[in-house]
């Protein structure tokens, strides 16, 4: 039995006429009659009583019509869903992101994507850069927004989205808070609240390496897993920290953001995904990223 047999039978059963059913299906009547005969022979039961005008369904035919309507409805819905997934209009996407991405490009990307593909189900995980790499490897996420970028990997595609200056986050009572800008040399010896160095790569490595090239060493006092925690510790007077410029527009009581001169501390953000990922939804998502991302550069 094929799905076309059910379509043909349903048309006859609902029209109670082979002639009208053939017109509805846009086929000739003899082939339609033959298909119904084949269906009855395969099932081993008469479905249509042809001795009456109009024809009538047998008890078996009535049961089959009920089930055929349900089966075809599910089949048509499955075909529609598969086609929508094939066009990237449906499906699922798991997104991993550095917390700071939510202060810059990611909200605009998500809004634009949802406006265009509202039926794609999105899920989110806030992760460190190394955790994004691991999650891609495990296929527990489909795409990541990493800060800093990931080391070269033949299985991962990586594209630079934006590069932002890092600003000093300073307690409002700190002497540096009164400065318009902070000469980078004056960061030497400052108590600092930074982020985990492990797993690597890490934003802290990027900061310490850039300062180390100028002979500047920080006094590491506290560790914070995310920027909100770091800013809370800064507000509490634990030390200074460093955040991307996009974070500064979201003020925090007790913290002042001050530029560094010269601008030796910068923070790249990349979008990353597996090279072998074939999802059309992901391709559509990356097209949105390419469109929206440059506006934040």
XYZ file of N, CA and C in Angstrom, residues 4-237:
702
model
N -0.533 7.065 -2.196
C -1.463 7.439 -3.260
C -2.730 6.594 -3.204
N -2.594 5.317 -2.765
C -3.785 4.484 -2.634
C -4.757 5.092 -1.623
N -4.200 5.595 -0.514
C -5.056 6.215 0.490
C -5.694 7.498 -0.042
N -4.940 8.272 -0.827
C -5.507 9.493 -1.392
C -6.667 9.162 -2.334
N -6.442 8.163 -3.179
C -7.495 7.768 -4.108
C -8.726 7.256 -3.353
N -8.476 6.391 -2.362
C -9.600 5.844 -1.605
C -10.348 6.956 -0.875
N -9.627 7.883 -0.287
C -10.290 8.957 0.449
C -11.191 9.770 -0.478
N -10.711 10.060 -1.673
C -11.504 10.846 -2.614
C -12.798 10.124 -2.969
N -12.711 8.825 -3.248
C -13.911 8.059 -3.575
C -14.843 7.991 -2.376
N -14.268 7.758 -1.191
C -15.080 7.613 0.022
C -15.801 8.898 0.373
N -15.167 10.026 0.144
C -15.795 11.305 0.489
C -16.786 11.764 -0.590
N -16.497 11.448 -1.854
C -17.396 11.862 -2.934
C -18.531 10.866 -3.146
N -18.301 9.608 -2.719
C -19.255 8.511 -2.954
C -19.603 8.403 -4.437
N -18.570 8.659 -5.256
C -18.727 8.592 -6.710
C -17.348 8.483 -7.326
N -17.159 7.462 -8.178
C -15.874 7.326 -8.860
C -15.678 8.458 -9.859
N -16.762 8.904 -10.473
C -16.657 9.973 -11.470
C -16.208 11.280 -10.821
N -16.903 11.660 -9.743
C -16.531 12.911 -9.061
C -15.138 12.819 -8.441
N -14.787 11.632 -7.906
C -13.459 11.447 -7.316
C -12.366 11.590 -8.369
N -12.616 11.034 -9.561
C -11.638 11.149 -10.644
C -11.455 12.603 -11.044
N -12.567 13.347 -11.132
C -12.461 14.786 -11.450
C -11.672 15.510 -10.381
N -11.914 15.182 -9.132
C -11.211 15.827 -8.005
C -9.716 15.539 -8.044
N -9.375 14.329 -8.466
C -7.961 13.924 -8.488
C -7.281 14.252 -9.818
N -8.085 14.706 -10.789
C -7.561 15.041 -12.120
C -6.943 13.828 -12.805
N -7.634 12.692 -12.678
C -7.225 11.476 -13.385
C -8.470 10.874 -14.039
N -8.235 9.923 -14.960
C -9.360 9.240 -15.599
C -9.987 8.247 -14.631
N -11.269 7.910 -14.885
C -11.965 7.027 -13.948
C -11.440 5.593 -13.969
N -11.145 4.997 -15.166
C -10.701 3.592 -15.148
C -9.443 3.343 -14.310
N -8.379 4.185 -14.436
C -7.216 3.965 -13.565
C -7.557 4.108 -12.083
N -8.483 4.993 -11.750
C -8.879 5.155 -10.355
C -9.555 3.885 -9.850
N -10.483 3.355 -10.640
C -11.159 2.119 -10.244
C -10.154 0.990 -10.058
N -9.166 0.938 -10.939
C -8.145 -0.102 -10.849
C -7.321 0.029 -9.562
N -6.984 1.246 -9.181
C -6.202 1.465 -7.960
C -6.990 1.037 -6.714
N -8.303 1.309 -6.711
C -9.119 0.910 -5.564
C -9.223 -0.604 -5.501
N -9.350 -1.261 -6.665
C -9.376 -2.715 -6.694
C -8.076 -3.299 -6.133
N -6.945 -2.726 -6.539
C -5.655 -3.193 -6.036
C -5.576 -3.060 -4.523
N -6.083 -1.949 -3.990
C -6.070 -1.729 -2.546
C -6.921 -2.781 -1.839
N -8.088 -3.055 -2.386
C -8.955 -4.063 -1.770
C -8.320 -5.443 -1.823
N -7.674 -5.764 -2.935
C -7.018 -7.064 -3.056
C -5.862 -7.193 -2.071
N -5.108 -6.100 -1.909
C -3.981 -6.146 -0.975
C -4.454 -6.319 0.458
N -5.564 -5.656 0.805
C -6.086 -5.747 2.169
C -6.929 -7.001 2.379
N -7.404 -7.567 1.300
C -8.216 -8.776 1.416
C -9.613 -8.511 1.925
N -10.148 -7.317 1.646
C -11.471 -6.960 2.128
C -12.094 -5.939 1.184
N -13.424 -6.027 1.023
C -14.115 -5.057 0.195
C -14.300 -3.761 0.985
N -13.953 -2.650 0.357
C -14.041 -1.343 1.008
C -15.242 -0.547 0.528
N -15.653 -0.780 -0.716
C -16.725 0.009 -1.321
C -17.774 -0.930 -1.909
N -19.022 -0.675 -1.555
C -20.146 -1.419 -2.118
C -20.574 -0.715 -3.400
N -20.241 -1.342 -4.544
C -20.497 -0.727 -5.842
C -21.898 -1.017 -6.375
N -22.688 -1.821 -5.671
C -24.011 -2.196 -6.153
C -25.029 -1.089 -5.917
N -24.659 -0.088 -5.142
C -25.586 1.010 -4.845
C -25.184 2.266 -5.608
N -26.144 3.119 -5.844
C -25.906 4.418 -6.455
C -26.543 5.491 -5.564
N -25.767 6.357 -4.919
C -24.296 6.375 -5.010
C -23.688 5.187 -4.282
N -22.402 4.973 -4.557
C -21.707 3.867 -3.900
C -21.688 4.125 -2.395
N -21.531 3.041 -1.638
C -21.499 3.167 -0.180
C -20.241 2.488 0.352
N -19.774 2.955 1.506
C -18.639 2.319 2.156
C -19.110 1.116 2.944
N -18.317 0.069 2.916
C -18.568 -1.055 3.802
C -18.089 -0.673 5.204
N -18.312 -1.558 6.169
C -17.839 -1.284 7.532
C -16.333 -1.111 7.550
N -15.640 -1.984 6.788
C -14.176 -1.872 6.709
C -13.765 -0.568 6.040
N -14.531 -0.177 4.995
C -14.212 1.068 4.307
C -14.393 2.283 5.200
N -15.433 2.267 6.043
C -15.664 3.377 6.977
C -14.510 3.516 7.957
N -14.032 2.358 8.462
C -12.892 2.394 9.387
C -11.640 2.904 8.686
N -11.397 2.428 7.458
C -10.194 2.849 6.741
C -10.239 4.346 6.442
N -11.427 4.861 6.089
C -11.513 6.304 5.816
C -11.116 7.103 7.048
N -11.612 6.698 8.211
C -11.270 7.409 9.449
C -9.764 7.412 9.679
N -9.156 6.232 9.503
C -7.704 6.138 9.738
C -6.918 6.828 8.619
N -7.416 6.749 7.394
C -6.699 7.351 6.269
C -6.624 8.867 6.412
N -7.719 9.477 6.882
C -7.720 10.929 7.074
C -6.643 11.323 8.083
N -6.537 10.566 9.192
C -5.533 10.871 10.217
C -4.124 10.647 9.681
N -3.931 9.517 8.969
C -2.603 9.197 8.433
C -2.151 10.254 7.431
N -3.022 10.640 6.536
C -2.651 11.611 5.508
C -2.421 12.992 6.096
N -3.181 13.333 7.137
C -2.950 14.610 7.803
C -1.551 14.643 8.423
N -1.180 13.546 9.087
C 0.156 13.465 9.678
C 1.235 13.449 8.605
N 0.974 12.733 7.517
C 1.945 12.661 6.427
C 2.153 14.031 5.800
N 1.061 14.737 5.522
C 1.168 16.067 4.911
C 1.897 17.037 5.841
N 1.609 16.927 7.152
C 2.284 17.798 8.116
C 3.773 17.490 8.161
N 4.114 16.188 8.083
C 5.533 15.798 8.097
C 6.253 16.328 6.863
N 5.596 16.214 5.708
C 6.200 16.728 4.466
C 6.425 18.233 4.572
N 5.425 18.932 5.091
C 5.543 20.386 5.241
C 6.675 20.742 6.212
N 6.765 20.004 7.336
C 7.821 20.280 8.318
C 9.204 20.024 7.722
N 9.329 18.913 6.988
C 10.630 18.584 6.378
C 11.031 19.655 5.379
N 10.077 20.109 4.593
C 10.393 21.161 3.615
C 10.775 22.462 4.300
N 10.101 22.778 5.419
C 10.428 24.002 6.148
C 11.827 23.912 6.741
N 12.170 22.729 7.275
C 13.531 22.545 7.791
C 14.539 22.658 6.660
N 14.187 22.080 5.511
C 15.086 22.145 4.355
C 15.339 23.560 3.893
N 14.351 24.451 4.119
C 14.528 25.869 3.765
C 15.083 26.679 4.923
N 15.312 26.014 6.060
C 15.818 26.718 7.228
C 14.766 27.529 7.945
N 13.485 27.302 7.656
C 12.400 28.050 8.285
C 11.922 27.397 9.561
N 12.447 26.216 9.863
C 12.064 25.499 11.072
C 13.295 24.756 11.565
N 13.160 24.063 12.696
C 14.287 23.331 13.253
C 14.760 23.933 14.561
N 15.985 23.586 14.949
C 16.542 24.040 16.216
C 17.972 24.524 16.020
N 18.366 25.504 16.830
C 19.744 25.990 16.862
C 20.151 26.184 18.318
N 21.286 25.594 18.687
C 21.842 25.781 20.027
C 23.021 26.747 19.918
N 22.979 27.814 20.713
C 23.949 28.907 20.613
C 24.727 29.021 21.910
N 26.051 28.975 21.815
C 26.917 29.237 22.956
C 27.504 30.636 22.808
N 27.694 31.326 23.936
C 28.157 32.709 23.804
C 28.937 33.148 25.037
N 29.941 33.981 24.793
C 30.594 34.708 25.879
C 29.602 35.725 26.423
N 29.565 35.897 27.741
C 28.581 36.783 28.350
C 28.603 38.184 27.776
N 29.781 38.683 27.426
C 29.880 40.050 26.915
C 29.215 40.216 25.555
N 28.964 39.100 24.842
C 28.297 39.200 23.538
C 26.898 39.776 23.678
N 26.300 39.590 24.841
C 24.947 40.108 25.060
C 24.930 41.635 25.204
N 26.114 42.256 25.332
C 26.178 43.711 25.415
C 26.455 44.349 24.052
N 26.725 43.523 23.048
C 27.091 44.096 21.756
C 26.247 43.521 20.637
N 26.788 42.581 19.890
C 26.171 42.171 18.635
C 25.040 41.171 18.793
N 25.092 40.315 19.804
C 24.184 39.164 19.849
C 22.705 39.529 19.942
N 22.278 40.464 20.794
C 20.836 40.780 20.829
C 20.269 41.210 19.482
N 21.006 42.038 18.741
C 20.520 42.480 17.433
C 20.451 41.323 16.446
N 21.434 40.413 16.509
C 21.410 39.231 15.641
C 20.180 38.378 15.946
N 19.938 38.136 17.225
C 18.807 37.279 17.613
C 17.476 37.901 17.213
N 17.333 39.208 17.415
C 16.087 39.868 17.034
C 15.854 39.788 15.532
N 16.906 40.017 14.742
C 16.767 39.964 13.290
C 16.442 38.550 12.831
N 17.078 37.557 13.451
C 16.838 36.169 13.052
C 15.419 35.745 13.415
N 14.973 36.115 14.610
C 13.616 35.732 15.029
C 12.555 36.407 14.172
N 12.806 37.639 13.763
C 11.856 38.324 12.886
C 11.694 37.575 11.564
N 12.786 37.021 11.060
C 12.744 36.378 9.737
C 12.414 34.887 9.816
N 12.860 34.235 10.902
C 12.632 32.782 11.030
C 12.019 32.489 12.406
N 10.782 32.902 12.632
C 10.201 32.800 13.973
C 9.970 31.375 14.454
N 9.944 30.402 13.540
C 9.637 29.035 13.947
C 10.880 28.218 14.290
N 12.068 28.780 14.101
C 13.287 28.078 14.507
C 13.446 28.211 16.022
N 13.582 27.087 16.693
C 13.702 27.075 18.158
C 15.153 27.333 18.551
N 15.390 28.347 19.368
C 16.737 28.716 19.795
C 16.943 28.350 21.258
N 18.139 27.841 21.580
C 18.520 27.600 22.972
C 19.890 28.225 23.200
N 20.202 28.559 24.455
C 21.383 29.367 24.748
C 22.180 28.791 25.913
N 23.509 28.944 25.831
C 24.403 28.561 26.928
C 25.499 29.606 27.030
N 25.661 30.206 28.217
C 26.773 31.128 28.432
C 28.009 30.307 28.761
N 29.083 30.495 27.978
C 30.266 29.649 28.079
C 31.534 30.483 27.949
N 32.619 29.976 28.533
C 33.944 30.530 28.275
C 34.397 30.090 26.889
N 35.435 30.748 26.362
C 35.889 30.457 25.000
C 36.240 28.984 24.824
N 37.026 28.426 25.750
C 37.418 27.024 25.631
C 36.214 26.099 25.736
N 35.233 26.491 26.521
C 34.013 25.685 26.645
C 33.205 25.713 25.350
N 33.252 26.832 24.637
C 32.593 26.909 23.333
C 33.235 25.924 22.370
N 34.574 25.878 22.360
C 35.280 24.930 21.487
C 34.895 23.495 21.825
N 34.852 23.188 23.117
C 34.497 21.832 23.544
C 33.052 21.498 23.176
N 32.150 22.454 23.350
C 30.744 22.220 23.035
C 30.535 22.007 21.536
N 31.288 22.720 20.712
C 31.223 22.480 19.271
C 31.720 21.079 18.937
N 32.790 20.674 19.590
C 33.339 19.340 19.353
C 32.344 18.256 19.733
N 31.626 18.466 20.843
C 30.625 17.494 21.300
C 29.311 17.632 20.539
N 29.198 18.675 19.721
C 27.974 18.982 18.977
C 26.801 19.312 19.904
N 27.118 19.816 21.079
C 26.053 20.249 21.983
C 25.616 21.678 21.691
N 26.395 22.423 20.907
C 25.952 23.701 20.347
C 26.222 23.678 18.851
N 25.496 24.538 18.126
C 25.661 24.621 16.682
C 26.549 25.783 16.263
N 26.566 26.837 17.085
C 27.320 28.038 16.750
C 27.695 28.732 18.050
N 28.836 29.432 18.026
C 29.283 30.121 19.225
C 29.753 31.533 18.929
N 29.636 32.392 19.951
C 30.188 33.748 19.895
C 31.274 33.798 20.955
N 32.529 33.770 20.506
C 33.652 33.555 21.411
C 34.464 34.832 21.589
N 34.869 35.074 22.858
C 35.781 36.169 23.175
C 36.762 35.653 24.208
N 38.048 35.507 23.873
C 38.670 35.804 22.576
C 38.362 34.714 21.558
N 38.976 34.840 20.365
C 38.797 33.820 19.344
C 39.424 32.505 19.761
N 39.106 31.452 19.029
C 39.616 30.119 19.342
C 40.915 29.850 18.574
N 41.767 28.973 19.111
C 42.965 28.573 18.360
C 42.561 27.897 17.049
N 43.430 27.937 16.038
C 43.092 27.287 14.760
C 42.748 25.818 14.967
N 41.711 25.369 14.306
C 41.254 23.981 14.394
C 40.701 23.602 13.028
N 41.197 22.519 12.420
C 40.745 22.168 11.064
C 39.264 21.832 10.985
N 38.625 21.538 12.108
C 37.205 21.174 12.083
C 36.280 22.360 12.336
N 36.857 23.523 12.687
C 36.048 24.674 13.087
C 36.272 25.851 12.145
N 35.181 26.438 11.706
C 35.227 27.675 10.922
C 35.092 28.840 11.893
N 35.850 29.898 11.647
C 35.866 31.031 12.563
C 35.894 32.333 11.773
N 35.054 33.287 12.183
C 34.992 34.550 11.464
C 35.001 35.695 12.468
N 35.889 36.662 12.266
C 35.958 37.825 13.147
C 34.729 38.700 12.953
N 34.069 39.023 14.059
C 32.892 39.886 14.008
C 33.249 41.328 14.308
N 33.818 41.547 15.487
C 34.165 42.899 15.921
C 35.447 42.836 16.744
N 36.148 43.945 16.799
C 37.269 44.116 17.709
C 37.013 45.402 18.492
N 36.919 45.274 19.807
C 36.589 46.417 20.653
C 37.764 46.778 21.549
N 37.917 48.068 21.858
C 38.892 48.429 22.902
C 38.396 47.951 24.260
N 39.335 47.571 25.118
C 38.998 47.253 26.502
C 39.138 48.517 27.332
N 38.166 48.748 28.173
C 38.160 49.903 29.056
C 38.495 49.455 30.474
N 39.102 50.350 31.237
C 39.346 50.056 32.647
C 38.066 50.316 33.432
N 37.648 49.325 34.215
C 36.525 49.490 35.139
C 37.121 49.769 36.511
N 36.853 50.946 37.058
C 37.543 51.436 38.251
C 36.522 51.762 39.348
N 36.817 51.395 40.602
C 35.912 51.821 41.681
C 35.809 53.342 41.705
N 34.631 53.868 41.958
C 34.439 55.321 41.900
C 35.298 56.059 42.926
N 35.706 55.388 44.000
C 36.561 56.021 45.008
C 38.044 55.871 44.699
N 38.384 55.174 43.626
C 39.787 54.947 43.269
C 40.367 56.222 42.648
N 41.630 56.537 42.911
C 42.234 57.738 42.322
C 42.156 57.783 40.801
N 42.218 56.618 40.143
C 42.173 56.607 38.681
C 40.791 56.965 38.133
N 39.783 56.928 38.980
C 38.420 57.210 38.518
C 38.249 58.664 38.122
N 39.119 59.503 38.593
C 39.014 60.931 38.275
C 39.673 61.277 36.944
N 40.373 60.329 36.340
C 41.096 60.592 35.098
C 40.156 60.548 33.895
N 40.471 61.357 32.885
C 39.754 61.267 31.613
C 40.194 60.018 30.864
N 41.507 59.762 30.891
C 42.078 58.518 30.373
C 43.195 58.094 31.317
N 43.559 56.835 31.232
C 44.612 56.304 32.099
C 45.812 55.936 31.233
N 46.973 56.555 31.459
C 48.179 56.099 30.763
C 48.433 54.639 31.121
N 48.709 53.826 30.117
C 48.796 52.387 30.353
C 49.843 52.056 31.407
N 50.929 52.866 31.499
C 51.986 52.587 32.466
C 51.481 52.652 33.906
N 50.432 53.444 34.132
C 49.915 53.593 35.491
C 49.096 52.389 35.948
N 48.901 51.436 35.060
C 48.228 50.196 35.458
C 49.174 49.258 36.200
N 50.484 49.527 36.096
C 51.468 48.646 36.728
C 51.250 48.597 38.244
N 51.160 47.380 38.758
C 51.006 47.181 40.191
C 49.592 47.348 40.715
N 48.646 47.670 39.853
C 47.268 47.857 40.311
C 46.635 46.507 40.696
N 45.883 46.528 41.784
C 45.106 45.349 42.150
C 44.017 45.156 41.090
N 43.857 43.933 40.611
C 42.958 43.690 39.482
C 42.073 42.473 39.726
N 40.845 42.599 39.290
C 39.873 41.502 39.283
C 39.751 41.032 37.838
N 40.219 39.832 37.564
C 40.173 39.311 36.195
C 39.365 38.014 36.150
N 39.444 37.351 35.010
C 38.601 36.209 34.721
C 39.446 34.925 34.721
N 38.814 33.757 34.688
C 39.604 32.513 34.746
C 40.615 32.427 33.600
N 41.844 32.010 33.938
C 42.861 31.803 32.903
C 42.725 30.413 32.282
N 42.112 29.516 33.021
C 41.901 28.152 32.535
C 40.406 27.872 32.518
N 39.890 27.157 31.529
C 40.628 26.642 30.380
C 41.008 27.756 29.401
N 42.004 27.471 28.592
C 42.492 28.441 27.628
C 41.976 28.122 26.236
N 41.824 29.129 25.358
C 42.229 30.534 25.487
C 41.309 31.300 26.441
N 41.841 32.406 26.980
C 41.056 33.202 27.920
C 41.294 34.682 27.676
N 40.315 35.477 28.059
C 40.441 36.927 27.959
C 41.542 37.431 28.886
N 41.715 36.778 30.018
C 42.762 37.180 30.954
C 44.143 37.029 30.326
N 44.384 35.925 29.613
C 45.664 35.756 28.917
C 45.887 36.895 27.926
N 44.836 37.257 27.206
C 44.957 38.336 26.226
C 45.368 39.627 26.918
N 44.754 39.930 28.070
C 45.058 41.161 28.807
C 46.479 41.136 29.359
N 46.826 40.051 30.056
C 48.136 39.977 30.702
C 49.269 39.958 29.683
N 49.054 39.283 28.544
C 50.095 39.240 27.515
C 50.329 40.621 26.919
N 49.247 41.353 26.631
C 49.392 42.682 26.041
C 50.086 43.640 26.998
N 49.754 43.562 28.295
C 50.410 44.425 29.277
C 51.843 43.970 29.534
N 52.053 42.662 29.545
C 53.389 42.123 29.792
C 54.392 42.544 28.751
N 53.930 42.717 27.509
C 54.835 43.178 26.457
C 55.384 44.569 26.746
N 54.720 45.330 27.604
C 55.164 46.675 28.000
C 55.755 46.680 29.402
N 55.971 45.508 29.942
C 56.559 45.415 31.274
C 55.594 45.766 32.384
N 54.305 45.714 32.105
C 53.298 46.079 33.101
C 52.750 44.812 33.745
N 52.813 44.762 35.075
C 52.349 43.591 35.822
C 51.236 44.030 36.766
N 50.159 43.308 36.770
C 49.043 43.595 37.678
C 49.161 42.759 38.935
N 48.569 43.237 40.001
C 48.470 42.452 41.233
C 47.097 41.777 41.232
N 47.082 40.487 40.919
C 45.815 39.770 40.782
C 45.252 39.467 42.155
N 44.094 40.041 42.446
C 43.490 39.931 43.769
C 42.340 38.931 43.810
N 41.453 39.015 42.841
C 40.245 38.217 42.854
C 40.017 37.626 41.470
N 39.201 36.582 41.433
C 38.814 35.993 40.162
C 37.305 36.027 40.005
N 36.836 36.256 38.789
C 35.397 36.299 38.520
C 35.129 35.520 37.244
N 34.087 34.693 37.257
C 33.783 33.894 36.074
C 33.160 34.738 34.965
N 32.451 35.791 35.332
C 31.805 36.601 34.303
C 31.949 38.080 34.627
N 31.588 38.914 33.670
C 31.822 40.354 33.812
C 30.925 40.985 34.863
N 29.727 40.485 35.025
C 28.853 41.048 36.052
C 29.445 40.854 37.446
N 29.999 39.666 37.674
C 30.649 39.421 38.963
C 31.876 40.300 39.127
N 32.659 40.416 38.040
C 33.845 41.274 38.095
C 33.471 42.711 38.439
N 32.415 43.225 37.816
C 32.007 44.605 38.075
C 31.477 44.762 39.496
N 30.834 43.728 40.010
C 30.394 43.775 41.408
C 31.570 43.862 42.358
N 32.644 43.115 42.075
C 33.835 43.164 42.918
C 34.549 44.510 42.786
N 34.532 45.067 41.568
C 35.112 46.399 41.386
C 34.339 47.416 42.231
N 33.017 47.364 42.163
C 32.192 48.290 42.941
C 32.454 48.154 44.434
N 32.816 46.929 44.852
C 33.101 46.685 46.270
C 34.516 47.089 46.652
N 35.294 47.615 45.692
C 36.639 48.096 45.989
C 37.722 47.040 45.947
